[in-house]
Every structure is written in structure tokens, then in C-alpha cells.
Amino acid sequence: MTLPTLLVLDADPPPRLGRLTGRARVLHTDDEGLAALLPEADVLLVWDFRSRAVRDAWPGEGPRPAWVHTASAGVDHLVCPELAASGTVVTNARGVFDQPVAEYVAALVLAAAKDLPRTVEFQRNRVWRHRETRRVAGTRACVVGSGPIGRAVAATLKALGVTPALVGRVPRTGVHGPADLDRLIARADWVIAAAPLTDRTRGMFDAHRFGVMQPSAVFVNVGRGELVDEPALAEALRRRWIAGAALDVFTTEPLPADSPLWDLPGLLVSPHMSGDTAGWRDELGAQFVELYERWAAGRGLVNVVDKKRGYVPGH
């Protein structure tokens, strides 16, 4: 019996795939070797979800895998026009990062409300300075992105007494549409970007949107860096159009050491870590193995991405 060939686009540490021993011929590659091995693969596991090598290699000659899985929620790093037009099924890691990201957002909101960054700074400088801080309960949040992560963020903030409003691509029960976005962010204390990166969402947080926000508002991005016009955000912070911001994702990652974002007043920078809790790689590996077992048994896959929309539909 010929075993299916599983090609893994690796990152360090590699995934634990011991359960697939004897059930798949596993090949490993890096960015440079992907194009040559792609025609051999029945399945491609994009373990290195920061790599854009798939977009470059996919249009080449030869057969292509019937199924591609990415160990991430977003798929913008791999879906190119040729992949979108193909019959290849794409799945993602939907469900793994929802609650960790929501907890991280809640931590950022509480840190901003309670002025924790300045508390740490004052302690470091041995300064005793009493302040009054904001109460979180009773405030409003606008969460942009109505998928599992956005919904988990809204639910977690609601548990803190925040009134959340969800904004999605299409209005429906419990979810506002894009036409309501400006109205909602104009009254929000916390504006949370948790949307997928698509042609519609790219650069959606621009000078206009930051100008609409309240001077007391705090902006948080845990979606994709390209959702934000970073120079416009920098200007908004310098001019104090908004009170502060926290970015976990950036247009260029890692954020270059000479980026002006590091020194912006009121901006908290974190290195794309909002969903990464202890054991997250093992959870991603176990999720893929379960999906592989479904695929090998001829059962329908879950977490199937609409390649033209750029996310899993139905939420």
C-alpha cells in the first residue's frame, strides 16, 4: 500500500507527528526546498505560519497537494490567486487561539485602564506617585471581527462589565455590519481589531477611523498588522486623537529596531504573542493529526477556509 505523502513546511520546534508513523510518508522542508517537493505532496502542513513561501511556490509546474493546512487562524500568508482558483482544500487552526487571545486583550484593557505601564515605570525609577485610574465596568468596546476570536474577546470583556458590540462582514443577529462601524467606534472606550486580512479589511484603520474615535479611546490590534495604517496610528497618538494603543501584530515582523513605533507615546508593543500560551504548539500538532485522521478515513474536513473570502465561513 502506498502511503500518502505529507510535506511539512517546518519551523523550530517541528510538530509532533508520532501518531502518523506508518500512516504517512512525512517529508520536511524549508522555504528554499518547498517548490521542488510540492509536486510530491498529497498534503501540505504549513507549520511555519509566518512563511510566505507557499504563495511563491504554488504557481509553479507539477501536481499540487489536495489539502493544505496552516497552523494559524489567518491564511493571508499562503493563499495566492492560483491556490484560490484550484480545487485544493485549505484548513486552518480555528479554535486553538480564541480564548488565549481574548484573555490577552482583557489584560491589555485592564493594563490601560489601571495605568499599569506607568506603575512599572515609576517603580523602576523609585517614584511614589498616586493616580486615579479608570473603571472598566460600564465602558463600551467595539470588537471588529465576528469570528471565533472576536466572539471570545467580546464574551471575555462582557464578563468584566464591558458592553461589547461585534462588527462583521455581514449584519445578522448580534453582529453589526460595516455600515455601523464608524458610529460604534465613535462611542467606544476600547476598539479591538480581530478581523482577518482581506481586500476589504486591509488598511481599514486609517486616519479617518482614528479621527472618529474618542480622545479617551484605546485601540488594540490582535488581528493582522496590515489592518492598520501604521503612520496614521502614529500621527493619532502623537496628536493625542486617542488615549493609547496596543499592537501585537505589525506590517513588518519582527518589528525593525529602527521603527518609530517603538518610541510612540501611549503605544504598547508586543511580539505577536497574544495567542501563544504554554503548550500551544502541541495543541496545534494534535489538531492537525485529528484532521489528518479524518482526511485519511475519507470523512469531511472541518475548519475549511473559503479561499476567496480568506476565512472559515459560517460565523
Short mmCIF file of C-alpha atoms in Angstrom, two decimals:
data_model
loop_
_atom_site.label_atom_id
_atom_site.label_comp_id
_atom_site.label_asym_id
_atom_site.label_seq_id
_atom_site.Cartn_x
_atom_site.Cartn_y
_atom_site.Cartn_z
CA MET A 1 0.00 0.00 0.00
CA THR A 2 1.33 3.42 -0.97
CA LEU A 3 1.24 5.87 1.91
CA PRO A 4 0.08 9.45 1.34
CA THR A 5 2.94 11.96 1.28
CA LEU A 6 2.75 14.66 3.94
CA LEU A 7 5.03 17.63 3.33
CA VAL A 8 5.76 19.84 6.34
CA LEU A 9 6.96 23.42 5.87
CA ASP A 10 8.93 23.45 9.09
CA ALA A 11 9.52 25.92 11.88
CA ASP A 12 11.50 25.31 15.05
CA PRO A 13 10.46 23.32 17.02
CA PRO A 14 8.89 20.93 14.47
CA PRO A 15 5.44 19.42 15.04
CA ARG A 16 4.99 16.17 16.93
CA LEU A 17 3.53 13.76 14.39
CA GLY A 18 4.33 10.43 16.06
CA ARG A 19 0.72 9.28 15.75
CA LEU A 20 1.11 9.31 11.97
CA THR A 21 4.02 6.83 11.96
CA GLY A 22 3.25 4.16 9.38
CA ARG A 23 0.26 6.16 8.14
CA ALA A 24 2.04 8.83 6.11
CA ARG A 25 5.32 9.38 4.31
CA VAL A 26 6.49 12.54 6.02
CA LEU A 27 8.85 14.95 4.29
CA HIS A 28 10.22 18.12 5.84
CA THR A 29 11.33 21.26 4.03
CA ASP A 30 12.23 24.89 4.49
CA ASP A 31 11.28 27.84 2.29
CA GLU A 32 14.02 27.15 -0.24
CA GLY A 33 13.12 23.48 -0.74
CA LEU A 34 9.34 23.88 -0.88
CA ALA A 35 8.95 24.40 -4.63
CA ALA A 36 10.91 21.25 -5.52
CA LEU A 37 8.97 18.99 -3.12
CA LEU A 38 5.50 20.45 -3.58
CA PRO A 39 4.60 18.19 -6.56
CA GLU A 40 5.25 15.09 -4.42
CA ALA A 41 2.86 16.09 -1.64
CA ASP A 42 -0.68 14.87 -1.13
CA VAL A 43 -0.96 17.07 1.95
CA LEU A 44 0.95 20.22 2.93
CA LEU A 45 1.22 21.26 6.58
CA VAL A 46 2.29 24.89 6.83
CA TRP A 47 3.80 24.65 10.29
CA ASP A 48 5.86 27.81 9.69
CA PHE A 49 2.81 30.07 9.55
CA ARG A 50 4.96 33.17 9.25
CA SER A 51 6.44 31.96 5.96
CA ARG A 52 5.13 33.29 2.65
CA ALA A 53 6.91 30.59 0.64
CA VAL A 54 3.65 28.88 -0.36
CA ARG A 55 2.49 31.99 -2.23
CA ASP A 56 5.76 31.97 -4.20
CA ALA A 57 5.96 28.23 -4.85
CA TRP A 58 2.34 27.38 -5.62
CA PRO A 59 2.15 28.84 -9.17
CA GLY A 60 4.97 26.52 -10.36
CA GLU A 61 4.68 23.42 -12.52
CA GLY A 62 3.55 19.95 -11.49
CA PRO A 63 0.80 18.47 -9.31
CA ARG A 64 -0.29 20.26 -6.15
CA PRO A 65 -1.48 18.87 -2.79
CA ALA A 66 -5.18 18.11 -2.45
CA TRP A 67 -5.19 19.61 1.03
CA VAL A 68 -3.23 22.40 2.72
CA HIS A 69 -3.44 23.04 6.46
CA THR A 70 -1.94 26.07 8.18
CA ALA A 71 -1.13 26.11 11.88
CA SER A 72 -2.65 29.58 12.21
CA ALA A 73 -6.00 31.31 12.19
CA GLY A 74 -5.11 33.62 9.27
CA VAL A 75 -4.47 32.34 5.74
CA ASP A 76 -3.30 35.55 4.04
CA HIS A 77 0.31 34.31 4.12
CA LEU A 78 -0.42 31.37 1.83
CA VAL A 79 -3.50 31.95 -0.35
CA CYS A 80 -2.47 33.28 -3.76
CA PRO A 81 -4.75 33.58 -6.84
CA GLU A 82 -3.58 30.22 -8.18
CA LEU A 83 -4.33 28.43 -4.91
CA ALA A 84 -7.67 30.21 -4.56
CA ALA A 85 -8.68 29.04 -8.07
CA SER A 86 -7.57 25.45 -7.52
CA GLY A 87 -9.52 22.51 -6.13
CA THR A 88 -7.19 22.25 -3.13
CA VAL A 89 -8.91 22.34 0.25
CA VAL A 90 -7.42 24.77 2.78
CA THR A 91 -7.99 24.40 6.53
CA ASN A 92 -6.81 26.49 9.47
CA ALA A 93 -6.26 26.28 13.22
CA ARG A 94 -9.62 27.75 14.14
CA GLY A 95 -10.40 27.15 17.81
CA VAL A 96 -6.88 26.96 19.21
CA PHE A 97 -6.25 30.65 19.79
CA ASP A 98 -9.71 32.01 20.66
CA GLN A 99 -9.60 32.13 24.45
CA PRO A 100 -5.87 32.88 24.81
CA VAL A 101 -6.24 35.93 22.54
CA ALA A 102 -9.36 37.01 24.43
CA GLU A 103 -7.51 36.81 27.75
CA TYR A 104 -4.62 38.81 26.30
CA VAL A 105 -6.99 41.53 25.09
CA ALA A 106 -8.62 41.66 28.52
CA ALA A 107 -5.17 42.02 30.09
CA LEU A 108 -4.35 44.91 27.74
CA VAL A 109 -7.64 46.65 28.52
CA LEU A 110 -7.10 46.28 32.27
CA ALA A 111 -3.46 47.41 31.98
CA ALA A 112 -4.52 50.54 30.10
CA ALA A 113 -7.41 51.31 32.43
CA LYS A 114 -5.30 50.86 35.56
CA ASP A 115 -2.22 52.64 34.12
CA LEU A 116 0.00 49.63 34.81
CA PRO A 117 2.77 50.55 32.35
CA ARG A 118 3.42 53.80 34.23
CA THR A 119 3.24 51.97 37.56
CA VAL A 120 6.08 49.70 36.40
CA GLU A 121 8.00 52.72 35.11
CA PHE A 122 7.58 54.63 38.38
CA GLN A 123 8.67 51.59 40.40
CA ARG A 124 11.78 51.19 38.25
CA ASN A 125 12.65 54.85 38.96
CA ARG A 126 11.66 54.64 42.67
CA VAL A 127 8.92 57.25 42.21
CA TRP A 128 5.88 57.23 44.52
CA ARG A 129 3.11 58.88 42.51
CA HIS A 130 -0.54 58.37 43.37
CA ARG A 131 -3.04 58.50 40.49
CA GLU A 132 -6.69 57.82 39.84
CA THR A 133 -7.42 55.14 37.24
CA ARG A 134 -10.36 54.20 35.06
CA ARG A 135 -13.13 51.78 35.97
CA VAL A 136 -13.56 49.10 33.28
CA ALA A 137 -17.10 48.06 34.21
CA GLY A 138 -19.59 50.28 32.44
CA THR A 139 -17.35 51.07 29.49
CA ARG A 140 -18.02 50.15 25.84
CA ALA A 141 -16.00 48.11 23.37
CA CYS A 142 -16.22 47.76 19.62
CA VAL A 143 -14.79 44.40 18.51
CA VAL A 144 -14.12 44.31 14.78
CA GLY A 145 -14.16 40.72 13.57
CA SER A 146 -17.06 38.41 14.40
CA GLY A 147 -15.27 35.08 14.06
CA PRO A 148 -14.41 32.80 17.00
CA ILE A 149 -11.63 35.07 18.25
CA GLY A 150 -13.77 38.20 18.08
CA ARG A 151 -16.65 36.45 19.82
CA ALA A 152 -14.33 35.17 22.58
CA VAL A 153 -12.95 38.69 23.05
CA ALA A 154 -16.47 40.13 23.32
CA ALA A 155 -17.55 37.47 25.84
CA THR A 156 -14.45 37.94 28.00
CA LEU A 157 -14.82 41.72 28.06
CA LYS A 158 -18.51 41.35 28.87
CA ALA A 159 -17.50 39.31 31.94
CA LEU A 160 -15.55 42.38 33.11
CA GLY A 161 -18.66 44.53 32.85
CA VAL A 162 -17.82 45.99 29.44
CA THR A 163 -20.64 46.36 26.91
CA PRO A 164 -19.28 44.91 23.64
CA ALA A 165 -20.51 45.45 20.08
CA LEU A 166 -19.39 42.99 17.42
CA VAL A 167 -18.83 44.08 13.81
CA GLY A 168 -18.64 41.55 10.99
CA ARG A 169 -18.70 41.43 7.22
CA VAL A 170 -22.46 40.86 7.12
CA PRO A 171 -25.00 42.16 9.67
CA ARG A 172 -27.01 39.50 11.48
CA THR A 173 -28.43 38.81 14.91
CA GLY A 174 -25.91 40.00 17.47
CA VAL A 175 -23.48 41.29 14.83
CA HIS A 176 -23.33 44.74 13.23
CA GLY A 177 -22.33 45.27 9.63
CA PRO A 178 -19.61 47.56 8.25
CA ALA A 179 -22.09 50.41 7.84
CA ASP A 180 -22.28 50.69 11.64
CA LEU A 181 -18.53 50.73 12.25
CA ASP A 182 -17.90 54.49 12.42
CA ARG A 183 -20.90 55.01 14.70
CA LEU A 184 -19.76 52.25 17.07
CA ILE A 185 -16.10 53.24 17.30
CA ALA A 186 -17.13 56.86 17.91
CA ARG A 187 -18.73 55.82 21.21
CA ALA A 188 -16.31 53.04 22.21
CA ASP A 189 -13.78 53.24 25.00
CA TRP A 190 -11.95 50.21 23.58
CA VAL A 191 -11.63 49.45 19.86
CA ILE A 192 -10.39 45.91 19.22
CA ALA A 193 -9.22 44.77 15.78
CA ALA A 194 -9.62 40.98 15.45
CA ALA A 195 -10.61 40.70 11.80
CA PRO A 196 -9.00 38.52 9.12
CA LEU A 197 -6.88 40.24 6.49
CA THR A 198 -8.81 40.52 3.22
CA ASP A 199 -9.04 43.08 0.43
CA ARG A 200 -11.92 44.66 2.36
CA THR A 201 -10.14 44.92 5.68
CA ARG A 202 -6.64 45.92 4.57
CA GLY A 203 -5.87 49.39 5.94
CA MET A 204 -9.37 49.78 7.42
CA PHE A 205 -8.00 51.56 10.50
CA ASP A 206 -6.75 54.74 8.88
CA ALA A 207 -6.63 58.45 9.68
CA HIS A 208 -10.40 58.73 9.26
CA ARG A 209 -11.12 55.91 11.72
CA PHE A 210 -8.66 57.19 14.32
CA GLY A 211 -10.17 60.65 13.91
CA VAL A 212 -13.64 59.27 14.63
CA MET A 213 -12.57 57.68 17.92
CA GLN A 214 -12.94 59.45 21.26
CA PRO A 215 -9.85 61.16 22.73
CA SER A 216 -10.17 58.74 25.65
CA ALA A 217 -10.31 55.63 23.44
CA VAL A 218 -7.67 52.89 23.37
CA PHE A 219 -7.04 50.89 20.18
CA VAL A 220 -5.89 47.24 20.28
CA ASN A 221 -4.85 45.14 17.28
CA VAL A 222 -4.62 41.35 17.64
CA GLY A 223 -5.74 40.63 14.07
CA ARG A 224 -3.21 41.36 11.34
CA GLY A 225 -0.72 44.21 11.06
CA GLU A 226 -1.99 45.21 7.63
CA LEU A 227 -5.40 46.07 9.09
CA VAL A 228 -3.80 49.29 10.33
CA ASP A 229 -2.32 52.28 8.55
CA GLU A 230 0.63 52.46 10.94
CA PRO A 231 1.72 56.02 10.03
CA ALA A 232 -1.87 57.17 10.62
CA LEU A 233 -1.88 55.49 14.04
CA ALA A 234 1.44 57.10 14.88
CA GLU A 235 0.03 60.51 13.99
CA ALA A 236 -3.11 59.88 16.04
CA LEU A 237 -1.02 59.03 19.10
CA ARG A 238 1.33 62.00 18.67
CA ARG A 239 -1.61 64.38 18.30
CA ARG A 240 -3.47 62.66 21.17
CA TRP A 241 -6.50 61.97 19.00
CA ILE A 242 -6.74 58.75 21.01
CA ALA A 243 -5.50 57.94 24.51
CA GLY A 244 -3.36 54.94 23.64
CA ALA A 245 -2.90 51.76 21.65
CA ALA A 246 -1.55 48.23 21.95
CA LEU A 247 -0.27 46.35 18.92
CA ASP A 248 0.51 42.64 18.93
CA VAL A 249 0.82 42.43 15.13
CA PHE A 250 2.63 44.62 12.62
CA THR A 251 3.00 45.15 8.90
CA THR A 252 6.64 44.02 9.17
CA GLU A 253 7.52 41.29 11.67
CA PRO A 254 9.76 41.21 13.59
CA LEU A 255 9.33 44.93 14.11
CA PRO A 256 12.62 46.54 12.98
CA ALA A 257 14.74 48.02 15.75
CA ASP A 258 14.70 51.40 13.99
CA SER A 259 10.89 51.52 13.65
CA PRO A 260 9.41 54.74 15.09
CA LEU A 261 6.61 52.65 16.61
CA TRP A 262 8.89 51.61 19.49
CA ASP A 263 9.02 55.16 20.85
CA LEU A 264 5.47 56.34 20.29
CA PRO A 265 3.76 57.83 23.36
CA GLY A 266 0.99 55.62 24.64
CA LEU A 267 1.81 52.59 22.47
CA LEU A 268 2.41 49.14 23.95
CA VAL A 269 4.31 46.80 21.60
CA SER A 270 4.22 43.01 21.93
CA PRO A 271 5.80 40.46 19.55
CA HIS A 272 2.80 38.62 18.03
CA MET A 273 2.26 36.54 21.16
CA SER A 274 -1.37 37.11 22.15
CA GLY A 275 -2.46 33.55 21.32
CA ASP A 276 0.70 31.75 22.40
CA THR A 277 0.17 30.09 25.76
CA ALA A 278 2.13 27.20 27.25
CA GLY A 279 1.55 24.07 25.16
CA TRP A 280 0.11 25.88 22.14
CA ARG A 281 2.37 24.08 19.64
CA ASP A 282 1.33 20.68 21.00
CA GLU A 283 -2.30 21.71 20.67
CA LEU A 284 -1.72 22.78 17.06
CA GLY A 285 0.01 19.47 16.29
CA ALA A 286 -2.77 17.42 17.89
CA GLN A 287 -5.38 19.38 15.94
CA PHE A 288 -3.63 18.62 12.66
CA VAL A 289 -3.29 14.90 13.46
CA GLU A 290 -7.04 14.73 14.16
CA LEU A 291 -7.74 16.45 10.86
CA TYR A 292 -5.36 14.08 9.04
CA GLU A 293 -7.18 11.08 10.51
CA ARG A 294 -10.48 12.46 9.22
CA TRP A 295 -8.95 13.06 5.78
CA ALA A 296 -7.36 9.60 5.60
CA ALA A 297 -10.67 7.99 6.54
CA GLY A 298 -12.48 9.88 3.79
CA ARG A 299 -14.50 11.95 6.24
CA GLY A 300 -15.22 15.62 5.65
CA LEU A 301 -12.68 18.10 6.96
CA VAL A 302 -13.61 20.85 9.42
CA ASN A 303 -12.18 24.37 9.59
CA VAL A 304 -12.42 24.60 5.79
CA VAL A 305 -11.47 28.09 4.60
CA ASP A 306 -13.36 29.95 1.89
CA LYS A 307 -10.27 30.75 -0.16
CA LYS A 308 -11.82 33.78 -1.82
CA ARG A 309 -13.07 35.29 1.43
CA GLY A 310 -9.98 34.34 3.41
CA TYR A 311 -11.62 32.77 6.44
CA VAL A 312 -13.87 29.92 7.60
CA PRO A 313 -17.46 30.96 6.75
CA GLY A 314 -20.50 30.40 8.88
CA HIS A 315 -19.66 32.74 11.80
#
